Coordinates of C-alpha atoms in Angstrom, one line a residue:
X1 CA 45.8 46.3 -176.5
X2 CA 42.4 46.6 -174.8
X3 CA 42.5 43.1 -173.5
X4 CA 46.0 43.7 -172.2
X5 CA 44.9 46.8 -170.3
X6 CA 41.9 44.8 -168.8
X7 CA 44.3 41.9 -167.8
X8 CA 46.7 44.3 -166.0
X9 CA 43.9 46.1 -164.3
X10 CA 42.4 42.9 -163.1
X11 CA 45.7 41.7 -161.8
X12 CA 46.4 44.9 -159.9
X13 CA 42.9 44.8 -158.4
X14 CA 43.3 41.3 -157.2
X15 CA 46.8 42.1 -155.8
X16 CA 45.2 45.1 -153.9
X17 CA 42.4 42.9 -152.6
X18 CA 44.9 40.4 -151.2
X19 CA 46.9 43.2 -149.5
X20 CA 43.6 44.6 -148.1
X21 CA 42.7 41.3 -146.5
X22 CA 46.2 40.8 -145.2
X23 CA 45.8 44.2 -143.5
X24 CA 42.5 43.2 -142.0
X25 CA 44.3 40.1 -140.6
X26 CA 47.0 42.3 -139.2
X27 CA 44.4 44.5 -137.4
X28 CA 42.7 41.4 -136.0
X29 CA 46.0 39.9 -134.7
X30 CA 46.9 43.2 -133.0
X31 CA 43.5 43.8 -131.5
X32 CA 42.8 46.9 -133.6
X33 CA 40.0 45.4 -135.7
X34 CA 36.5 46.9 -135.4
X35 CA 35.1 43.8 -137.2
X36 CA 36.8 41.4 -134.7
X37 CA 35.1 43.3 -131.9
X38 CA 31.8 42.7 -133.5
X39 CA 32.6 39.0 -133.8
X40 CA 33.4 39.0 -130.1
X41 CA 30.1 40.5 -129.2
X42 CA 28.3 37.8 -131.4
X43 CA 30.3 35.0 -129.8
X44 CA 29.4 36.1 -126.2
X45 CA 25.7 36.8 -127.1
X46 CA 24.1 34.8 -129.9
X47 CA 21.1 37.1 -129.7
X48 CA 23.3 39.8 -131.1
X49 CA 23.0 38.3 -134.5
X50 CA 20.5 40.8 -136.0
X51 CA 22.6 43.8 -135.0
X52 CA 25.8 42.0 -136.2
X53 CA 24.3 41.5 -139.7
X54 CA 23.4 45.2 -139.9
X55 CA 26.8 46.5 -138.7
X56 CA 29.4 43.9 -139.8
X57 CA 29.8 45.3 -143.3
X58 CA 30.4 48.8 -142.0
X59 CA 32.9 47.6 -139.5
X60 CA 34.8 45.6 -142.1
X61 CA 34.8 48.6 -144.4
X62 CA 36.1 50.6 -141.4
X63 CA 39.0 48.2 -141.0
X64 CA 39.8 48.1 -144.8
X65 CA 39.8 51.9 -145.2
X66 CA 41.3 53.4 -142.0
X67 CA 43.2 55.9 -144.1
X68 CA 40.8 55.8 -147.1
X69 CA 43.4 53.9 -149.1
X70 CA 40.9 51.3 -150.1
X71 CA 38.5 53.9 -151.5
X72 CA 41.4 55.5 -153.4
X73 CA 42.5 52.2 -154.9
X74 CA 38.9 51.4 -155.8
X75 CA 38.5 54.6 -157.6
X76 CA 41.9 54.4 -159.3
X77 CA 41.0 50.9 -160.7
X78 CA 37.6 52.0 -161.8
X79 CA 39.2 54.9 -163.8
X80 CA 41.8 52.5 -165.4
X81 CA 39.0 50.2 -166.4
X82 CA 37.1 53.2 -167.9
X83 CA 33.9 52.5 -165.8
X84 CA 31.4 55.4 -165.6
X85 CA 29.0 53.7 -163.1
X86 CA 30.4 53.0 -159.7
X87 CA 28.4 50.5 -157.7
X88 CA 27.8 51.2 -154.0
X89 CA 26.2 49.3 -151.1
X90 CA 24.2 52.4 -150.6
X91 CA 22.0 52.7 -153.7
X92 CA 21.2 56.3 -153.0
X93 CA 24.9 57.1 -153.2
X94 CA 25.7 55.5 -156.4
X95 CA 28.2 57.7 -158.3
X96 CA 28.4 58.0 -162.1
X97 CA 30.9 60.0 -164.3
X98 CA 29.2 62.4 -166.7
X99 CA 30.4 62.9 -170.2
X100 CA 32.0 66.1 -169.2
X101 CA 34.1 64.3 -166.6
X102 CA 32.2 65.6 -163.5
X103 CA 30.6 63.2 -161.0
X104 CA 26.9 62.9 -160.2
X105 CA 24.6 60.7 -158.2
X106 CA 22.4 58.5 -160.1
X107 CA 19.5 56.1 -159.6
X108 CA 19.0 53.3 -162.0
X109 CA 15.2 53.1 -161.5
X110 CA 14.3 56.7 -161.1
X111 CA 10.9 57.8 -162.5
X112 CA 9.3 61.2 -162.6
X113 CA 7.7 62.0 -159.2
X114 CA 4.2 63.2 -158.7
X115 CA 4.7 66.8 -157.8
X116 CA 1.0 67.4 -156.8
X117 CA 1.8 67.1 -153.0
X118 CA 4.7 69.6 -153.2
X119 CA 2.8 72.0 -155.4
X120 CA -0.2 71.8 -153.0
X121 CA 2.0 72.4 -150.0
X122 CA 3.8 75.4 -151.6
X123 CA 0.6 77.0 -152.9
X124 CA -1.0 76.5 -149.5
X125 CA 1.9 78.2 -147.7
X126 CA 1.8 81.1 -150.2
X127 CA -2.0 81.6 -149.8
X128 CA -1.8 81.3 -146.0
X129 CA 1.0 84.0 -145.9
X130 CA -0.9 86.2 -148.4
X131 CA -3.9 86.2 -146.1
X132 CA -1.5 87.6 -143.4
X133 CA -0.1 90.3 -145.9
X134 CA 3.3 88.4 -146.0
X135 CA 4.8 88.2 -149.6
X136 CA 6.1 84.9 -150.8
X137 CA 8.5 83.8 -153.5
X138 CA 9.6 80.3 -154.5
X139 CA 13.1 80.2 -156.1
X140 CA 14.3 77.2 -158.1
X141 CA 18.0 76.7 -158.1
X142 CA 19.7 74.7 -160.8
X143 CA 21.1 71.2 -160.6
X144 CA 24.3 69.8 -161.9
X145 CA 22.8 68.5 -165.2
X146 CA 21.2 71.2 -167.3
X147 CA 17.9 70.7 -169.1
X148 CA 18.0 68.6 -172.1
X149 CA 21.7 67.6 -171.7
X150 CA 22.8 64.0 -172.5
X151 CA 25.5 63.5 -170.0
X152 CA 24.6 60.3 -168.2
X153 CA 26.0 56.9 -169.1
X154 CA 23.8 54.8 -171.5
X155 CA 20.8 53.4 -169.8
X156 CA 20.5 56.0 -167.0
X157 CA 18.0 58.8 -166.8
X158 CA 17.2 61.5 -164.3
X159 CA 14.1 63.7 -164.0
X160 CA 15.3 66.6 -161.8
X161 CA 14.7 69.3 -164.3
X162 CA 11.4 67.7 -165.5
X163 CA 10.2 67.6 -161.9
X164 CA 11.2 71.3 -161.6
X165 CA 9.3 72.3 -164.8
X166 CA 6.2 70.6 -163.6
X167 CA 6.3 72.1 -160.1
X168 CA 7.0 75.6 -161.3
X169 CA 4.1 75.3 -163.9
X170 CA 1.7 74.2 -161.1
X171 CA 2.8 77.1 -158.9
X172 CA 2.5 79.6 -161.7
X173 CA -1.0 78.3 -162.5
X174 CA -2.0 78.9 -158.9
X175 CA -0.6 82.4 -158.9
X176 CA 2.3 81.7 -156.6
X177 CA 5.3 83.9 -157.3
X178 CA 8.3 82.0 -158.6
X179 CA 11.8 82.6 -159.9
X180 CA 13.6 80.0 -162.0
X181 CA 17.4 80.5 -161.9
X182 CA 18.2 77.7 -164.4
X183 CA 18.0 79.9 -167.6
X184 CA 20.5 82.3 -166.0
X185 CA 23.1 79.5 -166.0
X186 CA 22.1 77.7 -169.1
X187 CA 22.7 80.9 -171.0
X188 CA 26.4 80.9 -170.0
X189 CA 29.1 79.4 -172.2
X190 CA 30.2 76.7 -169.7
X191 CA 27.3 75.5 -167.6
X192 CA 29.4 72.8 -165.8
X193 CA 32.0 75.4 -164.5
X194 CA 29.4 76.7 -162.0
X195 CA 29.3 73.3 -160.2
X196 CA 32.0 71.4 -158.3
X197 CA 33.4 68.5 -160.2
X198 CA 33.2 66.1 -157.2
X199 CA 30.2 67.5 -155.3
X200 CA 26.5 68.0 -156.1
X201 CA 26.5 71.7 -155.0
X202 CA 27.0 74.9 -157.0
X203 CA 30.1 76.9 -156.4
X204 CA 30.3 80.2 -154.4
X205 CA 30.7 81.9 -157.8
X206 CA 27.4 80.5 -159.0
X207 CA 25.7 81.6 -155.7
X208 CA 27.0 85.1 -156.2
X209 CA 25.7 85.2 -159.8
X210 CA 22.3 84.0 -158.7
X211 CA 22.2 86.6 -155.9
X212 CA 23.1 89.4 -158.3
X213 CA 20.2 88.3 -160.4
X214 CA 17.9 87.8 -157.4
X215 CA 18.6 91.4 -156.0
X216 CA 17.0 92.9 -159.1
X217 CA 13.8 90.8 -158.6
X218 CA 13.8 91.6 -154.9
X219 CA 14.0 95.4 -155.5
X220 CA 11.5 95.5 -158.4
X221 CA 8.8 93.2 -156.9
X222 CA 9.4 93.4 -153.1
X223 CA 11.0 96.7 -152.4
X224 CA 14.2 95.1 -151.0
X225 CA 17.1 97.2 -152.1
X226 CA 20.8 96.3 -152.2
X227 CA 23.7 98.6 -152.4
X228 CA 25.2 98.4 -156.0
X229 CA 28.6 98.2 -154.3
X230 CA 27.7 94.9 -152.8
X231 CA 26.8 93.2 -156.1
X232 CA 30.0 94.4 -157.8
X233 CA 32.2 91.4 -157.9
X234 CA 35.3 93.6 -158.2
X235 CA 34.7 94.8 -154.7
X236 CA 35.6 91.4 -153.3
X237 CA 39.0 89.8 -152.7
X238 CA 38.9 86.2 -153.7
X239 CA 41.0 83.6 -151.9
X240 CA 41.2 80.4 -153.8
X241 CA 41.9 77.2 -151.9
X242 CA 43.4 75.0 -154.6
X243 CA 42.8 71.2 -154.6
X244 CA 41.1 71.6 -151.2
X245 CA 37.7 70.0 -151.7
X246 CA 36.7 66.4 -152.2
X247 CA 32.9 66.6 -152.4
X248 CA 30.1 64.3 -151.5
X249 CA 30.4 62.3 -154.7
X250 CA 34.2 62.3 -154.7
X251 CA 34.3 60.9 -151.2
X252 CA 32.6 57.7 -152.5
X253 CA 35.3 57.0 -155.0
X254 CA 38.4 58.9 -154.0
X255 CA 40.5 61.6 -155.6
X256 CA 42.1 59.2 -158.1
X257 CA 38.9 58.7 -160.0
X258 CA 37.9 62.3 -160.9
X259 CA 40.3 64.6 -159.1
X260 CA 39.5 67.3 -156.5
X261 CA 38.1 70.8 -156.5
X262 CA 39.1 74.3 -155.6
X263 CA 36.9 76.5 -153.5
X264 CA 36.8 80.3 -153.4
X265 CA 36.3 82.5 -150.4
X266 CA 34.7 85.9 -151.2
X267 CA 36.1 88.7 -148.8
X268 CA 34.4 92.1 -149.1
X269 CA 36.6 95.1 -149.5
X270 CA 33.9 97.3 -148.0
X271 CA 32.9 97.5 -144.3
X272 CA 30.5 94.9 -142.9
X273 CA 29.2 94.0 -139.5
X274 CA 27.0 91.0 -138.7
X275 CA 25.8 88.9 -135.8
X276 CA 25.0 85.2 -136.7
X277 CA 23.3 83.0 -134.1
X278 CA 22.0 79.5 -134.1
X279 CA 20.8 78.5 -130.6
X280 CA 20.4 74.8 -131.5
X281 CA 24.2 74.6 -131.9
X282 CA 25.2 77.4 -129.6
X283 CA 26.6 79.4 -132.4
X284 CA 27.0 83.1 -131.8
X285 CA 29.5 84.9 -134.1
X286 CA 29.9 88.7 -134.6
X287 CA 32.1 90.8 -136.8
X288 CA 32.8 91.3 -140.5
X289 CA 31.4 89.2 -143.2
X290 CA 34.5 87.0 -143.4
X291 CA 34.5 86.2 -139.6
X292 CA 30.8 85.9 -138.8
X293 CA 29.2 84.6 -142.0
X294 CA 32.1 82.7 -143.3
X295 CA 33.7 79.9 -141.2
X296 CA 37.4 80.0 -142.1
X297 CA 38.1 77.1 -139.6
X298 CA 36.3 74.8 -142.2
X299 CA 39.3 75.4 -144.6
X300 CA 42.1 75.8 -142.0
X301 CA 43.6 72.5 -143.2
X302 CA 43.1 70.3 -146.2
X303 CA 41.2 67.1 -145.3
X304 CA 39.6 65.5 -148.3
X305 CA 37.6 62.8 -146.6
X306 CA 36.7 64.3 -143.2
X307 CA 36.4 68.0 -144.0
X308 CA 33.6 69.8 -145.9
X309 CA 34.9 73.1 -147.2
X310 CA 31.5 73.8 -148.7
X311 CA 30.4 74.8 -145.2
X312 CA 32.9 77.7 -145.3
X313 CA 29.8 79.5 -146.2
X314 CA 27.1 79.9 -143.5
X315 CA 28.6 76.9 -141.6
X316 CA 26.2 74.2 -142.7
X317 CA 22.6 73.0 -142.5
X318 CA 21.2 74.4 -139.3
X319 CA 17.5 74.1 -138.2
X320 CA 17.2 77.8 -137.6
X321 CA 19.7 80.6 -137.7
X322 CA 19.4 84.4 -137.6
X323 CA 21.7 86.9 -139.2
X324 CA 21.5 90.6 -138.1
X325 CA 23.1 93.1 -140.5
X326 CA 24.2 96.0 -138.2
X327 CA 25.0 98.2 -141.1
X328 CA 21.5 98.0 -142.6
X329 CA 19.1 98.5 -139.6
X330 CA 16.4 100.0 -141.7
X331 CA 16.4 97.3 -144.3
X332 CA 13.9 94.5 -144.8
X333 CA 13.5 91.3 -142.9
X334 CA 13.5 88.1 -144.9
X335 CA 12.8 84.4 -143.9
X336 CA 14.5 81.8 -146.1
X337 CA 13.3 78.2 -146.2
X338 CA 16.4 76.4 -147.4
X339 CA 18.4 73.3 -148.1
X340 CA 22.1 72.9 -148.6
X341 CA 22.2 74.9 -151.8
X342 CA 21.5 78.0 -149.8
X343 CA 24.7 77.7 -147.7
X344 CA 26.7 79.5 -150.4
X345 CA 24.1 82.2 -151.0
X346 CA 23.1 83.0 -147.4
X347 CA 26.1 85.3 -146.7
X348 CA 25.4 87.3 -149.8
X349 CA 21.7 87.5 -149.3
X350 CA 22.3 88.8 -145.7
X351 CA 23.9 91.9 -147.3
X352 CA 20.4 92.7 -148.8
X353 CA 18.6 92.5 -145.4
X354 CA 18.5 94.0 -142.0
X355 CA 17.7 90.5 -140.6
X356 CA 17.8 87.2 -142.4
X357 CA 16.4 84.1 -140.7
X358 CA 17.1 80.7 -142.4
X359 CA 15.1 77.6 -141.6
X360 CA 15.9 74.0 -142.8
X361 CA 12.7 72.0 -142.5
X362 CA 14.7 68.7 -142.5
X363 CA 15.7 69.3 -138.9
X364 CA 13.4 72.2 -137.7
X365 CA 11.2 71.2 -134.9
X366 CA 9.1 74.3 -134.2
X367 CA 5.8 75.5 -135.6
X368 CA 6.7 77.1 -138.9
X369 CA 3.7 79.4 -139.3
X370 CA 3.9 80.6 -135.7
X371 CA 7.7 81.2 -136.1
X372 CA 7.1 83.2 -139.3
X373 CA 4.4 85.3 -137.6
X374 CA 6.7 86.0 -134.7
X375 CA 9.5 87.2 -137.0
X376 CA 7.1 89.6 -139.0
X377 CA 9.1 89.3 -142.1
X378 CA 8.8 91.5 -145.2
X379 CA 9.3 88.4 -147.5
X380 CA 9.3 84.6 -147.1
X381 CA 11.4 82.9 -149.7
X382 CA 12.0 79.3 -150.6
X383 CA 15.3 78.3 -152.2
X384 CA 15.5 74.7 -153.3
X385 CA 17.5 73.1 -156.1
X386 CA 15.2 71.1 -158.6
X387 CA 17.2 68.1 -157.5
X388 CA 15.7 68.4 -154.0
X389 CA 12.0 68.3 -155.0
X390 CA 11.7 64.7 -154.1
X391 CA 12.7 65.4 -150.4
X392 CA 9.4 65.3 -148.6
X393 CA 10.6 67.0 -145.3
X394 CA 11.4 70.1 -147.3
X395 CA 7.7 70.5 -148.1
X396 CA 6.2 69.8 -144.6
X397 CA 5.1 73.3 -143.8
X398 CA 2.8 72.1 -140.9
X399 CA -0.4 73.4 -142.5
X400 CA -3.7 71.7 -142.2
X401 CA -4.8 69.9 -145.3
X402 CA -7.5 71.7 -147.3

């Protein structure tokens, strides 16, 4: 029975491959082929060969997958074949299926990283801010695979949690304030339910839970108070967009391989009033939470391959953005150094502040310390998932080496 299934799968894959190349031939004959245009450039200019080599594969894929049908077929066949590791020309985007059925990125030769540079940078920032009487807090967000879980296919390993453990230990040893959110989620009955099945991010529900926990720490240790009404989940209407989201991992293998995700929009029942600005992208939004801090246009239509419903929250990864909470003028000012996990938490955290400034160091071009001093915050906070520790730009704080 097993051999029969493999034979049928192989036959279907070969048939689909033949159809795909017939389709490429049709595009070439009708003048619609991107690959044919590249061949034309090479024919007219032999010196174009280097650029042709680097772009030809992408152009051929563009022809093959104009409506993403080839990706869908590829994923469907991989599912029929029972494959849990999906090869990709981009090794950093290799997708695997975990034992719980969710997708994850994996790296076959990953090793634990040396966290000394990251720890030194964070401790240096903390000490520099302390000298200026600015409190600092490093918050570790969870990743999709919990600590100690055996979810990867045989032969694969990942060290996100190990890297996170060692970084937090180094920060604690140096006296830097830290908050580890991972135990909060690992104590729940279904850890995997807090993450999208086809994306590497946590869900808005997880960001809300993390914010609930964070507000207690902010009040006890930093004097940043949050109205109890705001953290009461029953005070929000929840609009669920069913089967609306094909995440970063799902886009690599299509919806037939692991399905698609829902995404929930939290709409406060209480009054809110914000202004959200990002000069770099000419963003200037004002109004209630659901119009200023949420971007409903990101879920206006279902578009699995071209849309990103996760950016419903806070809009996306902006170099620097400022949120003013007009209903909390006497509240505290917070600067948040962030990566994409912070998207889902940013609107909730803004409820706790009078002004929240977010900075993504992967694209921020200013002088960080000068910017922070100009903002005069009551707290500088970092929120990075443990899966992001290996991203060097996130730890480039612009401080002089000791």
